[in-house]
Every structure is written in structure tokens, then in C-alpha cells.
XYZ file of C-alpha atoms in Angstrom:
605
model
C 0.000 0.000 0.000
C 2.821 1.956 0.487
C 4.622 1.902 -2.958
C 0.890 3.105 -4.171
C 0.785 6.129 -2.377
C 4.814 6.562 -3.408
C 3.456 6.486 -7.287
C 0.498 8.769 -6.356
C 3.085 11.332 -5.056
C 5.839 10.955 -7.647
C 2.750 11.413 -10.651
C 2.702 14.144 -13.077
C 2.701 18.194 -11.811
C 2.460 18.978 -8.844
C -1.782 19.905 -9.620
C -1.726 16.222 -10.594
C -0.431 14.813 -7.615
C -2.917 16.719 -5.616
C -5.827 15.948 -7.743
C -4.625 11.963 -7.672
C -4.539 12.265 -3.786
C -7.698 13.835 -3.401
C -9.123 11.655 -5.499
C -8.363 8.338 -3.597
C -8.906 9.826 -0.684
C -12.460 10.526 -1.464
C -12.551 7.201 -3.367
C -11.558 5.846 0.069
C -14.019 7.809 2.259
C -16.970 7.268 0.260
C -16.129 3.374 0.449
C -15.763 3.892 3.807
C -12.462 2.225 3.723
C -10.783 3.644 6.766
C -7.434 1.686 5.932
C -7.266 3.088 2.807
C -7.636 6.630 3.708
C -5.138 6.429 6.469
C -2.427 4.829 4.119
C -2.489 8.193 1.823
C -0.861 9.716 5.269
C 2.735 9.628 5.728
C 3.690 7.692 8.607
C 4.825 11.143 10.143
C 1.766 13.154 9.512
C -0.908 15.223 11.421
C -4.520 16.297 10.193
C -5.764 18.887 12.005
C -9.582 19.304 11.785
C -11.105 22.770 13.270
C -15.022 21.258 13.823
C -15.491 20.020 10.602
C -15.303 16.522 11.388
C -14.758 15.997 14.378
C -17.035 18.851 16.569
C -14.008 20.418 18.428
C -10.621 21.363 17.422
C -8.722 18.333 17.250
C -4.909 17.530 16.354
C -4.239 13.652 15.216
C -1.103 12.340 14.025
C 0.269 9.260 12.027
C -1.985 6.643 10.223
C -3.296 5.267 13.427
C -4.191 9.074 14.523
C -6.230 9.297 11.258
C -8.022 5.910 11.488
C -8.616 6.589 14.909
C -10.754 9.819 13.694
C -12.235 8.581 10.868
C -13.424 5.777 12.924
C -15.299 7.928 14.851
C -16.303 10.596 12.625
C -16.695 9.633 8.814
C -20.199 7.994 8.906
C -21.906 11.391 10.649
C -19.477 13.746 8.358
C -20.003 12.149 4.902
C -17.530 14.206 3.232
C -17.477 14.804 -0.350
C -16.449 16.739 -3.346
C -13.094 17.102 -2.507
C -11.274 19.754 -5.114
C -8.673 22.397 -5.404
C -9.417 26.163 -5.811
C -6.236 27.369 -7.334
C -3.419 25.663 -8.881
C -1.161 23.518 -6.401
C 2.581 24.640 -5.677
C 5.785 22.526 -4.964
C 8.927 24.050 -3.150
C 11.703 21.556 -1.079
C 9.720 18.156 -1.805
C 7.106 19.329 -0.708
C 3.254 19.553 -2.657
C 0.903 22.000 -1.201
C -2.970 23.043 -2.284
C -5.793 25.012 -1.130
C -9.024 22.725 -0.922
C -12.446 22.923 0.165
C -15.257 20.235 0.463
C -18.518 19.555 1.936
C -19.819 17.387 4.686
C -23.557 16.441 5.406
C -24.068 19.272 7.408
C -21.861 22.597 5.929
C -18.787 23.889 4.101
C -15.379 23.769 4.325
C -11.923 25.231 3.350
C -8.463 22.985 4.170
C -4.693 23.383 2.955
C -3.165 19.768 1.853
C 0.514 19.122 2.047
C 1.881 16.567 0.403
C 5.661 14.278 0.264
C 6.733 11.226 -1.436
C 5.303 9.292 1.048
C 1.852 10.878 1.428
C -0.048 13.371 3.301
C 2.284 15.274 5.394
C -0.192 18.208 7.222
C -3.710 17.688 5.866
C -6.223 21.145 7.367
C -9.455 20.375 7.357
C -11.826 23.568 8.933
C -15.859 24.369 8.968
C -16.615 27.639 7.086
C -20.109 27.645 6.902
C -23.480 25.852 7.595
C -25.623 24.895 5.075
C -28.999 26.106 5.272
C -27.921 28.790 7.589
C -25.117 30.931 5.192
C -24.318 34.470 6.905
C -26.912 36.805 5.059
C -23.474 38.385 2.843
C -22.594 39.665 -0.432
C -25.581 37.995 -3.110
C -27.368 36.739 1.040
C -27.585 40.348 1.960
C -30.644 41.915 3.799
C -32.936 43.851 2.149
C -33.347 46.562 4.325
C -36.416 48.492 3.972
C -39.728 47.238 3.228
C -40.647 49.254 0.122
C -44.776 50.158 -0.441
C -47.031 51.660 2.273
C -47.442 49.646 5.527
C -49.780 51.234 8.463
C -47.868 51.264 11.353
C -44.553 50.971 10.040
C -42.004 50.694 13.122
C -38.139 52.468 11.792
C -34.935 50.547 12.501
C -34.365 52.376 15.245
C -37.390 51.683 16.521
C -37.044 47.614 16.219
C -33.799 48.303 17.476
C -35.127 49.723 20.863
C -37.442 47.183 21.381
C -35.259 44.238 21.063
C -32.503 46.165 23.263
C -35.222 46.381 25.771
C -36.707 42.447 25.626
C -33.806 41.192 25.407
C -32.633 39.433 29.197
C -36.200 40.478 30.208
C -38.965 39.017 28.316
C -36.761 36.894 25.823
C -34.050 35.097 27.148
C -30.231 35.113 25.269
C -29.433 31.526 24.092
C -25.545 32.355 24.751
C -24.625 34.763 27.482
C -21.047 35.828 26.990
C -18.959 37.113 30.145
C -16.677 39.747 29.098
C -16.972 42.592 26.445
C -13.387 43.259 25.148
C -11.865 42.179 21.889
C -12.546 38.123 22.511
C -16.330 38.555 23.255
C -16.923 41.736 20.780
C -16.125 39.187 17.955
C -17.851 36.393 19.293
C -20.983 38.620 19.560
C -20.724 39.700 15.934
C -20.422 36.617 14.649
C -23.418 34.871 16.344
C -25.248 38.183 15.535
C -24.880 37.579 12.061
C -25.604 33.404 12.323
C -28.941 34.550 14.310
C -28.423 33.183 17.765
C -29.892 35.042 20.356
C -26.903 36.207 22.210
C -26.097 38.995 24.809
C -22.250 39.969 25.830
C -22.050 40.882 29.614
C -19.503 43.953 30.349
C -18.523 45.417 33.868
C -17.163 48.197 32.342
C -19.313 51.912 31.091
C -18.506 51.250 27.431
C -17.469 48.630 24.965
C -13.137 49.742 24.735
C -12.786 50.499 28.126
C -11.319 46.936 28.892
C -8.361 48.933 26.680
C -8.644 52.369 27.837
C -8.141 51.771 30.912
C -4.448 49.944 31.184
C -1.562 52.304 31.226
C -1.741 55.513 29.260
C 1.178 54.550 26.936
C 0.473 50.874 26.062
C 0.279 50.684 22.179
C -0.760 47.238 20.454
C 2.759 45.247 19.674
C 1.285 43.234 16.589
C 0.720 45.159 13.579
C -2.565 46.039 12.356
C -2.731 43.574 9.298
C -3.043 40.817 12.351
C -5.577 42.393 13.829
C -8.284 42.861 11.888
C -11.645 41.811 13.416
C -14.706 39.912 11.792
C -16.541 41.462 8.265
C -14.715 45.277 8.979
C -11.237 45.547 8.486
C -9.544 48.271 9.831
C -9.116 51.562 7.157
C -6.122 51.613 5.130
C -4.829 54.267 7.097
C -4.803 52.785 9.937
C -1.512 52.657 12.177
C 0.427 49.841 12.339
C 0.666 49.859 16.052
C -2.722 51.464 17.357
C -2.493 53.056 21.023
C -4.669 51.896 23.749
C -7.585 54.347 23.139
C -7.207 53.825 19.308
C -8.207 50.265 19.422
C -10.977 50.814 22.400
C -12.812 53.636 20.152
C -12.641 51.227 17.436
C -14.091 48.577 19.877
C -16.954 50.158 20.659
C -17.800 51.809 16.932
C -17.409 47.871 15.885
C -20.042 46.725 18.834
C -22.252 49.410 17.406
C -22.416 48.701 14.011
C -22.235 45.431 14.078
C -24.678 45.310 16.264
C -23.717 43.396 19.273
C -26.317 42.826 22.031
C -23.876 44.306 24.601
C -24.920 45.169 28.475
C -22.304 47.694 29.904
C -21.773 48.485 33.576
C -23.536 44.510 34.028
C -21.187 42.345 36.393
C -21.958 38.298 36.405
C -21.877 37.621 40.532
C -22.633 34.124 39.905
C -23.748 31.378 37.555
C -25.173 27.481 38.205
C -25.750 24.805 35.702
C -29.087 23.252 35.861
C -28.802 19.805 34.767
C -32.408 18.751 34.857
C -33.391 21.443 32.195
C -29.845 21.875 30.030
C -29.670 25.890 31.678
C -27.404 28.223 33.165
C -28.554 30.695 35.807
C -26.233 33.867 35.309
C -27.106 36.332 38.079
C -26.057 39.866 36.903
C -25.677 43.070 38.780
C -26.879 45.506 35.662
C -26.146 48.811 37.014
C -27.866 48.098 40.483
C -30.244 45.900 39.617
C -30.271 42.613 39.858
C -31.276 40.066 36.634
C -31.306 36.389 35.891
C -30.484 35.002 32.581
C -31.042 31.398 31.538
C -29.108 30.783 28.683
C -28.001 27.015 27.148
C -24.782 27.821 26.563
C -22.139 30.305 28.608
C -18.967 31.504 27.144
C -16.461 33.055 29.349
C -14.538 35.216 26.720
C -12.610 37.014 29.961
C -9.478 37.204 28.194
C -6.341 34.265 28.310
C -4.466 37.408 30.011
C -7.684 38.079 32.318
C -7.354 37.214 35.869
C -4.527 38.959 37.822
C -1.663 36.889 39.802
C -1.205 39.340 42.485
C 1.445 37.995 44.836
C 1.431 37.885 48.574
C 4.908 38.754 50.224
C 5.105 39.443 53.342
C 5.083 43.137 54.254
C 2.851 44.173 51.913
C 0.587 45.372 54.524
C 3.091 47.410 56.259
C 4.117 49.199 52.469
C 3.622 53.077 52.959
C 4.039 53.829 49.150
C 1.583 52.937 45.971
C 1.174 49.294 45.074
C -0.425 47.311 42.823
C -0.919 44.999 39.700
C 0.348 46.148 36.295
C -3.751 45.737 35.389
C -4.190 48.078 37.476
C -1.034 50.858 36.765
C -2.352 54.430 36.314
C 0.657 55.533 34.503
C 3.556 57.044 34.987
C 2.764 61.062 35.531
C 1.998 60.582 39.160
C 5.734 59.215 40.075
C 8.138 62.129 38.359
C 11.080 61.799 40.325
C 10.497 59.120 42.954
C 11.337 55.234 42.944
C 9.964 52.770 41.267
C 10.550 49.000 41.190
C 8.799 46.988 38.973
C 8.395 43.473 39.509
C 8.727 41.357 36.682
C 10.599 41.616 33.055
C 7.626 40.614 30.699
C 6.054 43.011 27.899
C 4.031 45.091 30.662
C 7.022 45.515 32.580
C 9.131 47.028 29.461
C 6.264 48.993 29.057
C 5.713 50.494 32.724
C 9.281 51.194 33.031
C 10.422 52.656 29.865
C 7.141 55.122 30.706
C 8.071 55.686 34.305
C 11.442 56.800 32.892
C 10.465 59.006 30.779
C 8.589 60.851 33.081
C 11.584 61.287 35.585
C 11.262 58.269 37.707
C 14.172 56.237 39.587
C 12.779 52.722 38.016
C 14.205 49.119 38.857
C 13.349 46.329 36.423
C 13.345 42.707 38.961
C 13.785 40.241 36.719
C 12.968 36.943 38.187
C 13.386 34.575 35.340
C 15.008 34.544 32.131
C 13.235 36.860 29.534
C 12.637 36.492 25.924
C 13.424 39.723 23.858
C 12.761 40.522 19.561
C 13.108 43.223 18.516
C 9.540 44.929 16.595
C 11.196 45.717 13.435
C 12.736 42.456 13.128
C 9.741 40.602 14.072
C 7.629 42.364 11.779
C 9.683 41.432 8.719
C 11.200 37.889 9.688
C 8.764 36.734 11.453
C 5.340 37.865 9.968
C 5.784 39.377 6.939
C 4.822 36.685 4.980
C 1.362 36.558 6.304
C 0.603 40.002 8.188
C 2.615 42.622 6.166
C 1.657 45.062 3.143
C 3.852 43.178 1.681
C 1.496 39.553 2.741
C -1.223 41.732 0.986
C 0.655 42.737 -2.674
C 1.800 39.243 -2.857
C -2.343 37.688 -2.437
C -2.368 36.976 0.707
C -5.772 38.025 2.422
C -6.293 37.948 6.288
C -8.007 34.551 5.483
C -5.493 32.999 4.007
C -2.821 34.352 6.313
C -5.048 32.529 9.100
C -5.317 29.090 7.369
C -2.264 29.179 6.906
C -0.948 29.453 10.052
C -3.763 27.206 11.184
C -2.392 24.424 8.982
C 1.127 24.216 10.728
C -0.017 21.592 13.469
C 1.410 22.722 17.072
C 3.701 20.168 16.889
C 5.592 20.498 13.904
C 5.461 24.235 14.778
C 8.942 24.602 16.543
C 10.613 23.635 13.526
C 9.188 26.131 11.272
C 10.168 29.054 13.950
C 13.230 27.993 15.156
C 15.172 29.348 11.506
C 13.297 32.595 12.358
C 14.593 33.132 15.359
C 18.098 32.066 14.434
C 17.695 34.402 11.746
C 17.030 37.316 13.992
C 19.352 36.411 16.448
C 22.083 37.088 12.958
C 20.646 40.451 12.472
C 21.153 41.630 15.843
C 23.805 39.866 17.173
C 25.166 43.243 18.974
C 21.628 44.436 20.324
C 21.861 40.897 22.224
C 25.499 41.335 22.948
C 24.757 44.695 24.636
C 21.547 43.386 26.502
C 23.444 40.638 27.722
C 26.405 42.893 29.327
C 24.180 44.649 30.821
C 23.258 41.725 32.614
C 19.830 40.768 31.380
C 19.347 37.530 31.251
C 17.728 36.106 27.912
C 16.938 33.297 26.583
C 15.042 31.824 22.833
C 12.366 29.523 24.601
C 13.177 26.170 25.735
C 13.853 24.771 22.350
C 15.239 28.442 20.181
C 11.511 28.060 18.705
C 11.121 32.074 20.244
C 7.941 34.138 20.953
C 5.476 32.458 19.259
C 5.657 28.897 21.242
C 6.392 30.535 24.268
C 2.376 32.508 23.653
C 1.102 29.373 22.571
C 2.428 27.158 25.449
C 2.563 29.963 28.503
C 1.440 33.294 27.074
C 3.857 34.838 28.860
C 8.039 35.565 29.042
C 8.783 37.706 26.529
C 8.902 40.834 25.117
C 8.385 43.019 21.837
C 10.940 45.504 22.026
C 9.723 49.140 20.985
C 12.481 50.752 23.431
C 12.651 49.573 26.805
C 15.355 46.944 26.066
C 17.838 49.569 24.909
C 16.968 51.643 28.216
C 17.558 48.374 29.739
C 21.252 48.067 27.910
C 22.668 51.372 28.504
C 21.401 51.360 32.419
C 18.873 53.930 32.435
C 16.504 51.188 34.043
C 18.022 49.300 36.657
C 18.308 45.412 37.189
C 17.902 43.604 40.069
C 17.532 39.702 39.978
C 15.974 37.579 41.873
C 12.768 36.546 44.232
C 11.173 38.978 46.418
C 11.270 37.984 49.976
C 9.110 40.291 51.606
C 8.305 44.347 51.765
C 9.284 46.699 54.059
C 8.080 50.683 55.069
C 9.849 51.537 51.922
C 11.730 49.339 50.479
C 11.218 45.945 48.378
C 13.697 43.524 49.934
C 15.170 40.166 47.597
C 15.617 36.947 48.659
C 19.486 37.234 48.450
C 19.231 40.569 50.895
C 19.587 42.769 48.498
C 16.964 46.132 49.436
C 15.543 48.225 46.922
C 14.230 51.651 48.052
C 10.483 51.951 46.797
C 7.848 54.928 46.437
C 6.135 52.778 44.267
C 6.288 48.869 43.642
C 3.662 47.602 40.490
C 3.710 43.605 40.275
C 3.609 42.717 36.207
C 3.511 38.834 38.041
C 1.612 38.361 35.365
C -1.904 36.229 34.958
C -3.689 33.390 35.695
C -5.849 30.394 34.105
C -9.139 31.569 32.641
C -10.471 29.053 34.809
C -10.091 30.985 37.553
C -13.226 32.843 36.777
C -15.050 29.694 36.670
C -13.905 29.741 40.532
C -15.146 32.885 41.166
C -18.668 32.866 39.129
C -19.551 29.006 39.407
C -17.610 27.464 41.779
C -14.130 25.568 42.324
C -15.549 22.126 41.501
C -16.896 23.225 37.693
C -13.345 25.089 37.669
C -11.673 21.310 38.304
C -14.019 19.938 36.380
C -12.820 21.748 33.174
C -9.358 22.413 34.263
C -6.859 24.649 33.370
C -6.518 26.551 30.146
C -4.497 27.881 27.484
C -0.881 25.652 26.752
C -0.314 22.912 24.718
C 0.853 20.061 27.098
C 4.300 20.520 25.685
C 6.544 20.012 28.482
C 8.401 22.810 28.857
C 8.565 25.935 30.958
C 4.816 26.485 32.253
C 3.430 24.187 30.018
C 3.409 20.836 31.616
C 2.246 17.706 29.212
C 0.951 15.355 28.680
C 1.074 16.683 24.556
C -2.709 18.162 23.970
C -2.202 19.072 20.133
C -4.574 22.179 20.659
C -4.940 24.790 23.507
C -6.226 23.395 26.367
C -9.768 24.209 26.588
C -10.098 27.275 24.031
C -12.776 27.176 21.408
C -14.072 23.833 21.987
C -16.336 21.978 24.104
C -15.511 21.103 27.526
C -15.683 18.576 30.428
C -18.510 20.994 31.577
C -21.797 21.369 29.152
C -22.772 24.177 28.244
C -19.285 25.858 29.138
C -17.282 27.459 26.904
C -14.104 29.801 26.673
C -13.120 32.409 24.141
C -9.784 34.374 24.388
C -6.501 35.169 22.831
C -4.833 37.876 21.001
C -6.898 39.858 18.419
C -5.650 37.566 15.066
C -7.251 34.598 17.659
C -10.448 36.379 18.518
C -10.844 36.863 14.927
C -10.244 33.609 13.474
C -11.470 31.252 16.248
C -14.807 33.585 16.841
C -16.155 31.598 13.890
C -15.430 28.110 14.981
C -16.849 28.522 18.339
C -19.836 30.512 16.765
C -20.595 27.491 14.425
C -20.114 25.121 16.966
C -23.057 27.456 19.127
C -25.425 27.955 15.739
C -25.536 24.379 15.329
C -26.726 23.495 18.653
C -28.780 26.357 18.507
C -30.213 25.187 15.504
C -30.910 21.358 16.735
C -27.451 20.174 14.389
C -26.225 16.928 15.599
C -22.831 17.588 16.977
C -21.246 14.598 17.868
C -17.694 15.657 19.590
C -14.670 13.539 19.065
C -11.460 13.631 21.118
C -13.312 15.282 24.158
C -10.458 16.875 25.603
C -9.203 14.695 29.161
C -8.290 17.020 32.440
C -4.457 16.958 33.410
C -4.042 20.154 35.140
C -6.301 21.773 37.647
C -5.080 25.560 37.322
């Protein structure tokens, strides 16, 4: 069976190859031959499916992997009408085409790579539901209602009315907790697949989750990888937006997209209801108290949204300001006093190079090694293939650019970055020599794979340089290394003895697992239940295995039903918003949804 799929991938051009593949593969699916379709596979291969097949996101790898799915998938899928749309490409050994196909049930996209021994990566991803298409482009909404109707009742009117119903006398099939980036998104999108939703936000307007952090924080991703569902930002838009940028933008999107959205509303508690398949989300709306009873709850609270504040001892006893860098009013009120910041992760850079520049003593403590790029270098070596003006001359849409970073399976991953980061490491060889000397300590992730397994696995040590690290270099912000032991009147003292005088101390310690709210709002039990999330069980720093393939817990369903989490950067509240909106619209709309590859609990918190 072997030496056939050799002679499938040695055929003809490489459009030939792919179109023989495809072929048998379908051949093979349709026969329901499940031994057949996992022999196209390489015996080193990985399919990644994103709901399609399997109701989840869901990693497999090698022949067995892909039996193992099919087994339990291809009779409710019935996939067919596999075909490329645009001619397929061959660079290194190595056969790649776009795809798309249907199943019983919707529409999908998928990027096929292909070597002389078979599938390699095969992507496989929901786009839409049949039956249920957004209403775009040809779909569009009328309108108006053209002629002369007694009565008639303006937008604006309808508009009010379902505002005002809406929690009251008809009940949200989806509550989301949280109103920033993740659950804007999410809102849009099941706004425009017609489940009754509602987003829940403490704060007085949709943005403020952004206004509100420190006066200079500017996005560090560039704005082609941050786009947000159906409007793009203008073409004048900065490539880093500041804070206030992005939260006006927030709440013109929730507006005109028209996101059921309760401000100044903060969930005190929810309960599953297992006899009748409901949540009970108790909401404090602006001093009144309301009870929603939706099917499904999402917390979209952001992967970066529940505070580790520390306890050291002393605290208590601190006569100066303190507190988490979630909480940092910026720098003006600390001209000329001292400032230790613990912690040497992107809000620390941030904080300090601001404190500095308004005339503040500042101390970087840097507890653990640190990974540093530097922006410009990132921007070219390290996205400008996908997210770049560039990315867009050369054909590649935001859509694209997402697919195809969705079709690298996490595993494989490391060795796709790891010549990035080498390569930046060659450009600026001195800026790390210099960073270094000044006694920094740095380091390229566990395995040189750099920033983008270190989000994926921890979310957390490292940093975008914009201009802290060479404040860091020449000295203008102090290091100090190591834990803190405990505070005194005035001073932050380390566990080696060393004291460092304080005015003010903000903790950039970082965050903790989005199941923490689940804690809080339903209880520590339901929080164990679905255990921790975010990381990819790989094993290194802060990301204990065993291997998971896909985030723990993000965009998927969960050990608790009915429970669901949204989160990430913006380029992950954009592209995942419509898997986890597909996977609500066809519950909502009775869809069978068998899951496979429930994801197992290995970590608590």
C-alpha cells in the first residue's frame, strides 16, 4: 500500500499529484475504507480538523491518529467533493494546495501538504453551515420594506425594542462574560448566524477593557493581524494602534455590528441546571439585579484576564503605591520618585520605559530569564509573509494568512520558527550582545523556537521591544535579579538581601488560568471539572504535558456542558470567533454535533 501512495506522489505536476490524492482519498471515504484513507498519510503526519469533522478542534497524528478519527467521525461527516481552488505549488519536496469540500451538514476550506510518502499536514476547517449561510454579499438583507405599511415601526425603533426584551422578556441563548476584543467578535459573529446572544460587560462602554491599562500601552502586533470579523480596519490605519485607538474602534465595531452588549452589568454568579440543560447567570446591571437562563455560557474574559497578584510578606506594612500592572495608572503621578517593577515581561518594558520618561528612579526585577525581539525584526522575519503590506501585494488576504498558520499543526510548529529566530538572532547579534552585558538575562524559549511557542504554550516571558530593552542596555533602568522575599516601610527587599528603596512597587507577576473565573462565578468544583486553560501540554517551561495538540480548553467543548471559553490575542479572537460561533449555531439550531477527542483534564489551574 505503500509503494501506491509513493506512485500517487511521484505522478505528473504537482496539480496532478494533488488531484490523484484527493481523489483516492475521497474514493476511500466514500467506500468507507478507513485503511485506505489512512495509508495516503505519511507515517509522520498530522490532520488537524477545526469542527469540521470531528465537533471540536482536534490535532491527530500518524496513520493510526487518522483511522482513529475517521473511525469515529466519517459515517456522521459524509464528506465529499473534494477539489482544489487554485493551482497547487511545490517548493523543497514538498506539494501543497488550497481545498475545500462539503460534509452532510456545511462547508469547508483545508490546505493539503503533500511528500513522497503521502499526506504530510492535511487542514481540514468548517466555514459555513448549510442552510444557515451568513446573510453576505448575493445573502444580503434587504433593508427596507418598500410600499405603504400602516404602522410601520423604523430601525431604530425595532432596534429599541429588542434592546429592551432582550434578558427580560426573551431570554439570550448564549450569554457571553466579558466585552473586550474576545467577546466583541464572538458577539458579531453569532449576531450575524442569528443566535440570540447577549455579551455581559462590567465596564461603562465597549473599549474600556483597553482604555483603561496604562496611558502609553500601544498594540505590539501590527494592524494587518488584527483585523476583526466582516470590517477591516481603514487603510490608514496605524500599524501599532495606542490603547484608546483600538478601544474607540471597539466600541464603533459593537455598534455597528450590532452586538447585544450590556455595559456596567457584572456576572456575581452562575449554576448549571442539569435537569433542564440551563445556566442561571445572576447579573448586577447597574444596580439591579437580573437572571439570565441561557443554554450555553462563554467566558470570553481574556487568556491574560485574571490577575496573579502575589502575597509577600510586608505588603501590609508598604507606605508607598502598590499594585498589579492591570491596574497601573501611569507614569505622571511618580516624576522623580522610585519605582521598582516586579517582573521583566512586555508590561514591565512597558511600565518602566514610561516611568522613565517621566523622571522616575525605576528598577526592572527580573525573576526569570526573559525572551526579547526586537519589533522591526519581528515584523519582517517573522510575519511578513502573512501580516505585512507586503502579505497583501503578494495575495495573501487575512483569510489565508489565518489558514495558513492554522495548517502548521502545534507540533511540527517549533521547527518552522526555530530558523526565524536564528535568523534574527544574525541580524542583531550586537543588540543581544549589549543586553546581555548589561546583565539581562535572555533566553530563545526552551527549544530556540522564540515568541510564538512561548504565547502558545505559557502566554507569557517575553517581550516586543519598541524601546525599553535599549533603556535596559545602557542602564537607564536598573536590574535587580531575583525573588522577592518580603516588603518593608519603603523598600522591596530580595531573597538574596539585596533592598531596593520603593515609592512605588507595580507587580507585572503576570496572569492566571481563565479558569479561575469559573472559581469565582460558578464554583471551584466546575473550575476542576474543566481544568486549566491555554498551553499545549508541551513540556516545557509552564506548560506541563501530557502533549494536547490544541490549547487546552479554548474554542471547543468542555468537560462541563454548556461551558465554553473564548480568548486570545486579536488575530485569535478573529479567526477562532467563527469556529466557536458554528459550533453554538448548530446546537442552537438542533445540528447533531457529535464531539470527538473530548479533551481529558491533566491540570487543575
Amino acid at each position: 500500500m505503500t509503494q501506491t501512495v509513493d506512485r500517487i506522489a511521484q505522478a505528473g505536476t504537482p496539480q496532478a499529484r494533488v488531484e490523484d490524492w484527493l481523489a483516492r482519498f475521497e474514493a476511500a471515504l466514500a467506500a468507507r475504507d478507513i485503511e485506505a484513507a489512512a495509508a495516503l498519510f505519511a507515517v509522520d503526519s498530522y490532520w488537524r480538523d477545526l469542527v469540521s469533522f470531528t465537533w471540536n478542534l482536534k490535532t491527530v497524528e500518524g496513520r493510526d491518529g487518522v483511522a482513529g478519527l475517521l473511525g469515529g467521525c466519517l459515517e456522521s461527516t459524509d464528506p465529499s467533493g473534494f477539489r482544489t481552488t487554485e493551482p497547487a505549488t511545490e517548493a523543497d519536496g514538498v506539494t501543497e494546495a488550497w481545498i475545500e469540500f462539503e460534509t452532510a451538514v456545511g462547508r469547508a476550506k483545508g490546505h493539503l501538504r503533500l511528500k513522497e510518502e503521502g499526506a504530510w499536514t492535511l487542514l481540514t476547517s468548517l466555514r459555513e453551515l448549510k442552510g444557515f449561510e451568513e446573510p453576505q454579499r448575493e445573502r444580503r438583507p434587504k433593508g427596507v420594506e418598500h410600499g405603504v405599511v400602516r404602522g410601520r415601526r423604523s430601525w431604530a425603533e425595532k432596534r429599541a425594542e429588542e434592546q429592551e426584551k432582550l434578558g427580560y422578556d426573551q431570554q439570550p441563548y448564549v450569554v457571553v462574560i466579558g466585552g473586550g476584543q474576545g467577546g466583541i467578535a464572538l458577539g458579531a459573529r453569532l449576531r450575524q448566524l442569528g443566535v440570540p446572544s447577549l455579551v455581559v460587560e462590567r465596564n461603562d462602554r465597549p473599549g474600556d477593557s483597553w482604555r483603561k491599562r496604562y496611558k502609553n500601552l500601544c498594540l505590539h502586533d501590527p494592524v494587518w493581524y488584527d483585523h476583526l470579523p466582516y470590517l477591516p480596519f481603514p487603510e490608514n490605519w496605524p500599524v501599532f494602534a495606542p490603547k484608546d485607538k483600538i478601544g474607540d474602534w471597539l466600541e464603533m465595531y459593537t455598534r455597528l455590528m450590532e452586538v447585544p452588549y450590556w455595559t456596567r452589568s457584572t456576572v456575581t454568579s452562575a449554576a448549571w441546571d442539569d435537569e433542564a440543560k440551563q445556566w442561571h447567570v445572576t447579573v448586577d446591571r447597574d444596580g439591579e439585579q437580573v437572571v439570565l437562563t441561557p443554554r450555553h455560557v462563554v467566558f470570553a474574559t481574556g487568556m491574560s484576564g485574571k490577575p496573579n497578584l502575589p502575597s509577600f510578606p510586608g505588603m501590609d506594612e508598604f507606605r508607598g503605591d502598590q499594585h498589579h500592572s492591570s491596574q497601573h495608572p501611569g507614569p505622571d503621578a511618580y516624576a522623580g520618585k522610585k519605582a521598582v517593577v516586579v517582573g521583566s515581561n512586555n508590561s514591565a518594558h512597558d511600565i518602566c520605559a514610561a516611568l522613565w520618561e517621566h523622571g522616575a528612579d525605576v528598577t526592572m526585577v527580573q525573576r526569570s530569564s526573559t525572551h526579547i525581539v526586537k519589533s522591526d525584526s519581528l515584523m519582517d522575519l517573522g510575519l511578513g509573509d502573512l501580516y505585512s503590506e507586503r502579505a497583501v501585494a503578494a495575495g495573501v488576504t487575512t483569510e489565508k494568512a489565518d489558514l495558513i498558520f492554522a495548517s502548521i499543526p502545534y507540533r511540527i510548529m517549533p521547527e518552522f520558527q526555530i530558523p526565524v529566530y536564528q535568523a534574527i538572532h544574525e541580524r542583531d547579534a550586537d543588540f543581544y550582545a549589549r543586553l546581555e552585558a548589561a546583565g539581562f538575562k535572555h533566553d530563545w524559549g526552551d527549544d530556540g523556537s522564540g515568541l510564538f511557542m512561548k504565547y502558545l504554550r505559557r502566554g507569557s516571558g517575553y517581550y516586543i521591544d519598541v524601546g525599553a530593552s535599549e533603556l535596559v542596555a545602557n542602564g537607564s533602568i536598573k536590574l535587580a535579579h531575583g525573588q522577592v522575599d518580603h516588603l518593608t516601610a519603603n523598600s522591596v527587599v530580595l531573597e538574596d538581601g539585596t533592598e531596593l528603596e520603593a515609592d512605588v512597587v507595580v507587580y507585572a507577576t503576570g496572569y492566571g488560568s481563565m479558569n479561575g473565573w469559573v472559581a469565582d462565578l460558578v464554583g471551584q468544583e466546575t473550575a476542576d471539572k474543566v481544568g486549566k486553560c491555554w498551553g499545549l501540554g508541551s513540556d516545557t517551561t509552564k506548560d506541563p504535558g501530557p502533549w494536547e495538540g490544541e490549547q487546552r480548553n479554548m474554542w471547543k467543548p468542555t468537560q462541563q456542558e454548556g461551558l465554553w471559553f473564548h480568548g486570545g490575542n486579536l488575530h485569535q479572537s478573529r479567526h477562532y470567533s467563527l469556529y466557536l460561533a458554528l459550533q453554538l449555531k448548530a446546537r442552537f439550531e438542533g445540528i447533531e454535533t457529535p464531539v470527538y477527542g473530548l479533551q481529558e483534564v491533566h491540570h487543575l489551574s
